[in-house]
Coordinates of N, CA and C in Angstrom, one line a residue:
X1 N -24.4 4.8 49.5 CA -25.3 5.6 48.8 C -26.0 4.7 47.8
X2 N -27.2 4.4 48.2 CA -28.1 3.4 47.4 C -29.0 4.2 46.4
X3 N -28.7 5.5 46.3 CA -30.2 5.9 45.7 C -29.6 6.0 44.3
X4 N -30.7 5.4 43.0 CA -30.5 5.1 41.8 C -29.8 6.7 41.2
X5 N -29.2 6.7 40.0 CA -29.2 7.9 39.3 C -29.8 8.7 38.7
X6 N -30.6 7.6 37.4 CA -31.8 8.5 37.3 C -33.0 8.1 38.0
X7 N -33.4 8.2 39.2 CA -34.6 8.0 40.0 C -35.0 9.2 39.5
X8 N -35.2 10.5 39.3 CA -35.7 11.4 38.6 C -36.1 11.7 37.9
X9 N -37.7 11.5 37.2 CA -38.3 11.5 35.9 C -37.9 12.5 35.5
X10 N -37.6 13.5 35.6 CA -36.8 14.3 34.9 C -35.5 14.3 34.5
X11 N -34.8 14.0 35.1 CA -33.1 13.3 34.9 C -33.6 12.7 33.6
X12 N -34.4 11.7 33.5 CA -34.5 10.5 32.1 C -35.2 11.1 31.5
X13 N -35.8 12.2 31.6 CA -36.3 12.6 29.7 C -35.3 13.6 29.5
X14 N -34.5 14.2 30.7 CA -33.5 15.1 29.8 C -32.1 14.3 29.3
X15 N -32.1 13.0 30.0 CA -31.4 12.5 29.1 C -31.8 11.8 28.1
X16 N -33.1 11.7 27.8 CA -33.1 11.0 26.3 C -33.5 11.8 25.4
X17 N -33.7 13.4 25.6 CA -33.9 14.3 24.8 C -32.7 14.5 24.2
X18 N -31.2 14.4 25.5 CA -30.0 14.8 25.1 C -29.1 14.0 24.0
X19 N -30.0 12.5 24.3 CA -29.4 11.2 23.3 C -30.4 11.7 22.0
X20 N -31.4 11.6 21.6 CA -31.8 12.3 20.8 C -31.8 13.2 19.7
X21 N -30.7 14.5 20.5 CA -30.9 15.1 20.0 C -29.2 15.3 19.3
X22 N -28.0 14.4 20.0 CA -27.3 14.3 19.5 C -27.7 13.2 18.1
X23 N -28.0 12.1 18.1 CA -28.2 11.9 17.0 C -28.9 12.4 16.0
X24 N -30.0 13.1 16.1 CA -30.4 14.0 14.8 C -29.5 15.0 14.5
X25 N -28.6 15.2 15.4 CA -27.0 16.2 15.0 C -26.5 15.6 13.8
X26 N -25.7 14.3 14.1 CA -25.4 13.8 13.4 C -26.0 13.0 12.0
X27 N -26.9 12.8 12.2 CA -27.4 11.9 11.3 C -28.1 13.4 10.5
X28 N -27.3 13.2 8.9 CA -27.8 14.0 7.9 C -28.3 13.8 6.3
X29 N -28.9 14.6 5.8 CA -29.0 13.7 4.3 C -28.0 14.1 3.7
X30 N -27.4 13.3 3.1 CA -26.0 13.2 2.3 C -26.2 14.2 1.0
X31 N -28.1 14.7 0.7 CA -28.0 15.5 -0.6 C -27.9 16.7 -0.2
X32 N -27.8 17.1 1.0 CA -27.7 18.3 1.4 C -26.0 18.8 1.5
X33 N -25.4 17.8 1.0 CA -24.0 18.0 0.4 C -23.9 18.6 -0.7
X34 N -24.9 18.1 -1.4 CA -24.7 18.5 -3.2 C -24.5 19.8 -3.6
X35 N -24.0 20.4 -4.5 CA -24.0 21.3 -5.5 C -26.1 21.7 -5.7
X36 N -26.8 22.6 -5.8 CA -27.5 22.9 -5.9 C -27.8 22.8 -8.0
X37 N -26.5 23.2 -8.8 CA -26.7 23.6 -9.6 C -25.1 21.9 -10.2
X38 N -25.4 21.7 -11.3 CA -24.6 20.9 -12.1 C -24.6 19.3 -12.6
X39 N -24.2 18.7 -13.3 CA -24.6 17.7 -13.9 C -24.3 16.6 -13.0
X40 N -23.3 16.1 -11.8 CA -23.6 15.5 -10.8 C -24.1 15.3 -10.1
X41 N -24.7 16.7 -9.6 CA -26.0 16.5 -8.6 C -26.9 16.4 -9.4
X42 N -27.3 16.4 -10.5 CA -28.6 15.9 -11.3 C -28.5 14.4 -10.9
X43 N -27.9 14.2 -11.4 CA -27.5 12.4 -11.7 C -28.0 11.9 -10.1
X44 N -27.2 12.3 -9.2 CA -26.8 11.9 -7.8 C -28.5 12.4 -6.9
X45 N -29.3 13.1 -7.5 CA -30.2 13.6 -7.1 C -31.3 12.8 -7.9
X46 N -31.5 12.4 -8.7 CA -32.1 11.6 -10.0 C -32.7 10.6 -9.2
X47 N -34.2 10.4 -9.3 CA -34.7 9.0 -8.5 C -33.8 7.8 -9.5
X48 N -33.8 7.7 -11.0 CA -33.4 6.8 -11.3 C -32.0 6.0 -10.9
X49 N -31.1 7.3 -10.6 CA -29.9 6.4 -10.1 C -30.3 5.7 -8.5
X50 N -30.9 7.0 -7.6 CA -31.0 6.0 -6.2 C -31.7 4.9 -6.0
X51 N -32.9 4.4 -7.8 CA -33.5 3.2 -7.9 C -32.6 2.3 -8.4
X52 N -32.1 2.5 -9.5 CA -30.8 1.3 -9.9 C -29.9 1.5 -8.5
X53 N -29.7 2.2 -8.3 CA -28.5 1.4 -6.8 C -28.8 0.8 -5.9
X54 N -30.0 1.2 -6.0 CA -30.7 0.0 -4.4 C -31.2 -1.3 -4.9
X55 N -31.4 -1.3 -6.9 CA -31.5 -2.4 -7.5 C -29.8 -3.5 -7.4
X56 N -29.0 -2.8 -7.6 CA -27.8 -2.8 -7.6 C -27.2 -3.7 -6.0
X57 N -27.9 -2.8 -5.4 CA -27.2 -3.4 -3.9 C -28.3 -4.4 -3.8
X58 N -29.4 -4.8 -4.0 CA -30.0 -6.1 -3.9 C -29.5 -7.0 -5.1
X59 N -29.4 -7.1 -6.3 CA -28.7 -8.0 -6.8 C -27.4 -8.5 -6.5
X60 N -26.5 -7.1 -5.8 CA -25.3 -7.9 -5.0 C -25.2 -9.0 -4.1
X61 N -26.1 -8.6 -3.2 CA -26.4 -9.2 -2.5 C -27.0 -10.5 -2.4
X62 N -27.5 -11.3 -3.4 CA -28.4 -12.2 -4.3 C -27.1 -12.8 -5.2
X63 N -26.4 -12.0 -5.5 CA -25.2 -12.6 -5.8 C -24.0 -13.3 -5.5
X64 N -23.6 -12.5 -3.7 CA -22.6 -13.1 -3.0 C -23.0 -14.2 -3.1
X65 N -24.7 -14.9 -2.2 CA -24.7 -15.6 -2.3 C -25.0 -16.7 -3.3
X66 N -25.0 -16.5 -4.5 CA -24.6 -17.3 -5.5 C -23.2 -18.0 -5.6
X67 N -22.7 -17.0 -5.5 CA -21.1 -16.7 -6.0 C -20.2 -18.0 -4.7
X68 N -21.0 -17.6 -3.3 CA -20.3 -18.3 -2.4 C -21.2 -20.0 -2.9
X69 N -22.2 -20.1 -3.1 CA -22.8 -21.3 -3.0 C -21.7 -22.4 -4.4
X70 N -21.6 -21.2 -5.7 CA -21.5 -22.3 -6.8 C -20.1 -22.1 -7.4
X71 N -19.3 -21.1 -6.9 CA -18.1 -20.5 -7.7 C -17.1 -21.6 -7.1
X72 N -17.2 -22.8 -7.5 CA -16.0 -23.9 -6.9 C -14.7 -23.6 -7.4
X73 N -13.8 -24.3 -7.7 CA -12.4 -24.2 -8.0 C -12.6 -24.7 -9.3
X74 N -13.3 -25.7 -9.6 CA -13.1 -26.9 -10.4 C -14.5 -25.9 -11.8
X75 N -15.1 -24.9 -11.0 CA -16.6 -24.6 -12.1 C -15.9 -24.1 -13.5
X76 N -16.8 -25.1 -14.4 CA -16.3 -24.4 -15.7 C -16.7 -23.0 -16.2
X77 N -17.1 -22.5 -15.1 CA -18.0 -21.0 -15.2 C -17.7 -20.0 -14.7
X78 N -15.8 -20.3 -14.7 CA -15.4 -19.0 -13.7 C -15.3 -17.4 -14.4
X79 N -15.6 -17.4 -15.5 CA -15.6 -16.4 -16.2 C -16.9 -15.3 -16.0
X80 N -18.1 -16.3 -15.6 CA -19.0 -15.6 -15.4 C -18.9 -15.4 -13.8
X81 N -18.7 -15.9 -13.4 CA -18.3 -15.1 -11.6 C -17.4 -13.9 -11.8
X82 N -16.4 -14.0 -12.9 CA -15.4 -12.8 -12.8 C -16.3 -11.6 -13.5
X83 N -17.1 -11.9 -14.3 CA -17.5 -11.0 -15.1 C -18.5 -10.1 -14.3
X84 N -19.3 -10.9 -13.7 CA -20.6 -10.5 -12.8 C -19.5 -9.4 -11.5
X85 N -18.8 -10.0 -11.1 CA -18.2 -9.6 -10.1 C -17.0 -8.2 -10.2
X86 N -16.9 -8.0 -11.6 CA -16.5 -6.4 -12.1 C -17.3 -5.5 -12.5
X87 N -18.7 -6.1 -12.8 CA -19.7 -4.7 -13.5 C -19.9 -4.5 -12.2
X88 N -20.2 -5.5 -11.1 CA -21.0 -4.7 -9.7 C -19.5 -3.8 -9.0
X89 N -18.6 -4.0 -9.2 CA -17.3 -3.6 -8.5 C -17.4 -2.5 -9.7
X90 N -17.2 -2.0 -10.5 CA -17.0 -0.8 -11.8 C -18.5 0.2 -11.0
X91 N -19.9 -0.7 -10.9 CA -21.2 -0.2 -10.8 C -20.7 0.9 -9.7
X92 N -20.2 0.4 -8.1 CA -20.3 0.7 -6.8 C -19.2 1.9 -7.3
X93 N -18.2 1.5 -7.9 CA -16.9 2.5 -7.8 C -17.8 3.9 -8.6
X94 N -17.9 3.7 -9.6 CA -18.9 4.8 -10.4 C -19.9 5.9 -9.7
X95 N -20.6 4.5 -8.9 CA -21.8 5.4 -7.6 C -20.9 6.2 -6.9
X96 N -19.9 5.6 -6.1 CA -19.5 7.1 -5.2 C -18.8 7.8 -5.9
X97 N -18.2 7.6 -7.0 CA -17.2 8.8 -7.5 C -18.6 9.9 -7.8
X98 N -19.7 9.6 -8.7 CA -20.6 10.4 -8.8 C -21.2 11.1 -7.6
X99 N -21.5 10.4 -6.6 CA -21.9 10.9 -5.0 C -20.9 11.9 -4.8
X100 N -19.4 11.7 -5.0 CA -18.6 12.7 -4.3 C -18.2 14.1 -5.2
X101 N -18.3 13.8 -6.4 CA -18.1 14.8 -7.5 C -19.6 15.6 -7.5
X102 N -21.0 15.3 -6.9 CA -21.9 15.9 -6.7 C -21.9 17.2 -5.6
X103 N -21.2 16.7 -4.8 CA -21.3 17.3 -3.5 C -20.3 18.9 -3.7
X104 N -21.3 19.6 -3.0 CA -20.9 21.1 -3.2 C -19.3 21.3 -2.7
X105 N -18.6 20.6 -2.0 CA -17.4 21.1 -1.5 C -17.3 19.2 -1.0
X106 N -16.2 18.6 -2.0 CA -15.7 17.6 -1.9 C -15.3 16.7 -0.8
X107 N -14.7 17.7 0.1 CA -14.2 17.4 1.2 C -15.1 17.3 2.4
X108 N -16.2 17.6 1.9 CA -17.4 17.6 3.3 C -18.1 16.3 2.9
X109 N -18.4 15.6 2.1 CA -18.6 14.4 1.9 C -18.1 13.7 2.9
X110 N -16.4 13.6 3.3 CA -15.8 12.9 4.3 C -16.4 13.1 5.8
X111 N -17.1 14.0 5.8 CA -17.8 14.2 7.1 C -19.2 13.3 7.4
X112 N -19.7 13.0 6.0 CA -20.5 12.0 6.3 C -20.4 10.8 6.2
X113 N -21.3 9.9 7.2 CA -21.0 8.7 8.1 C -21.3 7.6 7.0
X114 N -22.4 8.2 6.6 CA -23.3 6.9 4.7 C -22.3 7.1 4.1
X115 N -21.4 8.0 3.2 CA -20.7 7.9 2.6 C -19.2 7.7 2.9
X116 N -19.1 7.4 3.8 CA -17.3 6.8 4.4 C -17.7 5.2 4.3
X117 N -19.1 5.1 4.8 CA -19.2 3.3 4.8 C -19.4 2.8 3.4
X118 N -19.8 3.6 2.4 CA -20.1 2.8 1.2 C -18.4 3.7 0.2
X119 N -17.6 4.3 0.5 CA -16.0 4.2 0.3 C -15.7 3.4 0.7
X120 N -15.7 2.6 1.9 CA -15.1 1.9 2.3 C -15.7 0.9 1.7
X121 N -16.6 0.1 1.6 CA -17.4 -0.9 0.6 C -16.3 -0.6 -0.6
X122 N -16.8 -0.1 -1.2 CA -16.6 0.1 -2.7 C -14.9 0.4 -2.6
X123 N -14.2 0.8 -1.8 CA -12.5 0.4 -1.9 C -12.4 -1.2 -1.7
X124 N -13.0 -1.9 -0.6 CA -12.7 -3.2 -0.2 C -13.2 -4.1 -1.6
X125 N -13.8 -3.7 -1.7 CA -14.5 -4.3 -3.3 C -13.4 -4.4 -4.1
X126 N -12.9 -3.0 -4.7 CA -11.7 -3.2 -5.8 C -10.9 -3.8 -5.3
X127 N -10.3 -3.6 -4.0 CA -8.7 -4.2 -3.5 C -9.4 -6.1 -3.9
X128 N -10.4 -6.2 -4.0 CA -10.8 -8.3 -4.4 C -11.1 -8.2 -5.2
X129 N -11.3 -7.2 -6.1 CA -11.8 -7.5 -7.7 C -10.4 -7.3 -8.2
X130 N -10.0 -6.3 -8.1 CA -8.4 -5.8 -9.3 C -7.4 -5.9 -8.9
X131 N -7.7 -5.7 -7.3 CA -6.1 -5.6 -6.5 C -5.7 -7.3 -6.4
X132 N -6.6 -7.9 -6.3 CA -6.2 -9.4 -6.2 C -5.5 -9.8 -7.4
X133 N -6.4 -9.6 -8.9 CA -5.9 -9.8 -9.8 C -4.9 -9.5 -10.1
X134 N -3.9 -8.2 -9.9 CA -2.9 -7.3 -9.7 C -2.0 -8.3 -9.6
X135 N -2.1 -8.6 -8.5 CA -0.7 -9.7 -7.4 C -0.9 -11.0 -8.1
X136 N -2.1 -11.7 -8.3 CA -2.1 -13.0 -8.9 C -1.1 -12.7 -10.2
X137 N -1.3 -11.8 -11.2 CA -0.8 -11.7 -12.5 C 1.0 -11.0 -12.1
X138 N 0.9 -10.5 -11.0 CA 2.2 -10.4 -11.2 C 3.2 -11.2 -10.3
X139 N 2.5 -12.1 -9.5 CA 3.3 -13.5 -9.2 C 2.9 -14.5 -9.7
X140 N 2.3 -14.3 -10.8 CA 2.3 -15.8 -11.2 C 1.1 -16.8 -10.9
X141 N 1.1 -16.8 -10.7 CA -0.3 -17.5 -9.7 C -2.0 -17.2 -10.2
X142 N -2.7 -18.6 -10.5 CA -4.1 -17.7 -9.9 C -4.9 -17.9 -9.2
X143 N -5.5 -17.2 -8.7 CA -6.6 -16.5 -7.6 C -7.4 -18.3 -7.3
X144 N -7.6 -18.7 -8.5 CA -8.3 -20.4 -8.6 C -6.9 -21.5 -7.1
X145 N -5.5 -21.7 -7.9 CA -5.2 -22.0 -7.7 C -4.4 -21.8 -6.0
X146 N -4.5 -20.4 -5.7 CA -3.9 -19.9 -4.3 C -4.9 -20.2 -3.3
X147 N -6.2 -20.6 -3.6 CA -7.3 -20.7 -2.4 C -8.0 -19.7 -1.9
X148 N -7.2 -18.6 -2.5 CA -8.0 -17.4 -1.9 C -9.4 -17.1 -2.2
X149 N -10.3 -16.6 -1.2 CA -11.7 -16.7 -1.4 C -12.6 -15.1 -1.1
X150 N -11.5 -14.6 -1.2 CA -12.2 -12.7 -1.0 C -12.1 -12.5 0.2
X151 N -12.6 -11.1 0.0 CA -13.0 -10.3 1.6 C -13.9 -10.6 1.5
X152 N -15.3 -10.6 0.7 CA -16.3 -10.8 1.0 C -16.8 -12.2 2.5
X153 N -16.6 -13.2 1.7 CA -16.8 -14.1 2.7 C -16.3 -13.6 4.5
X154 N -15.0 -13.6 4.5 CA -14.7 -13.4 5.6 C -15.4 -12.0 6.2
X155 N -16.4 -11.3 5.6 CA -17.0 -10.3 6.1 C -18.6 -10.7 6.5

C-alpha cells in the first residue's frame, strides 16, 4: 500500500483545523480566572503590575547573567548578589501568590499551563534562595565554600 495518508486536500485541512482548534482549547487567558470583583484581581488585573513583572522578568534575566559572569567565590560583593537575588526571589513569590489569591476559585488556576510554569519558577527559585540557605546554616557550611552554584545555571 503505497498511497500517502493525507494525499487528500481535505484530510489536511481537517487536520489542521483539528490541530488548531485543540490548541485554542487549551490555550487561555489566565484573567479569565479572576474574581470579577476584589482587591487581587485589581492588583493582578492592573497594567502596572503586568508592567513591573515583565520589568521584573527582564532585569532577572540581565541579572543571571551578571550574577553567573562576576559572583566568584573569592568577590568581596557577595552580599550584593545575595541581596539582588532575594528581592527578585520575594518579587516572583509575591507575583503568583497575588495571581492565585486573584483568581475566582483557587483551584482552577492549577489548570492553567502559564501559571504551573511560573509556580514552578518561582518554587525552584526559593528552594536556591532560602532552601539552600536553610541546609548551609544548619550544617554548617556555606553555600561560598560547598561549590554549589544554583539551579539556575544548570537550567
Amino acid at each position: 500500500y503505497n498511497r500517502p495518508i493525507l494525499a487528500n486536500t481535505k484530510d489536511v485541512r481537517s487536520l489542521a483545523k483539528g490541530v488548531l482548534d485543540s490548541i485554542n482549547q487549551q490555550a487561555q487567558d489566565p484573567e479569565k480566572l479572576y474574581a470579577e470583583k476584589g482587591c487581587w484581581s485589581h492588583i493582578a488585573r492592573s497594567g502596572w503590575f503586568k508592567n513591573f513583572t515583565l520589568f521584573m522578568v527582564l532585569m532577572s534575566t540581565a541579572w543571571i547573567a551578571i550574577d553567573t559572569d562576576y559572583n566568584k567565590q573569592e568577590s568581596q560583593y557577595g552580599y550584593v548578589f545575595k541581596t539582588v537575588d532575594n528581592i527578585i526571589c520575594a518579587y516572583f513569590c509575591v507575583e503568583i501568590t497575588i495571581r492565585w489569591f486573584a483568581c475566582e476559585v483557587c483551584s482552577r488556576a492549577l489548570s492553567d499551563c502559564s501559571f504551573l510554569f511560573d509556580l514552578f519558577l518561582a518554587v525552584t527559585m526559593s528552594i536556591e534562595t532560602w532552601g539552600a540557605e536553610v541546609i548551609y546554616l544548619l550544617t554548617g557550611q556555606s553555600a561560598r565554600s560547598s561549590g554549589y552554584q544554583g539551579i539556575t545555571p544548570a537550567l
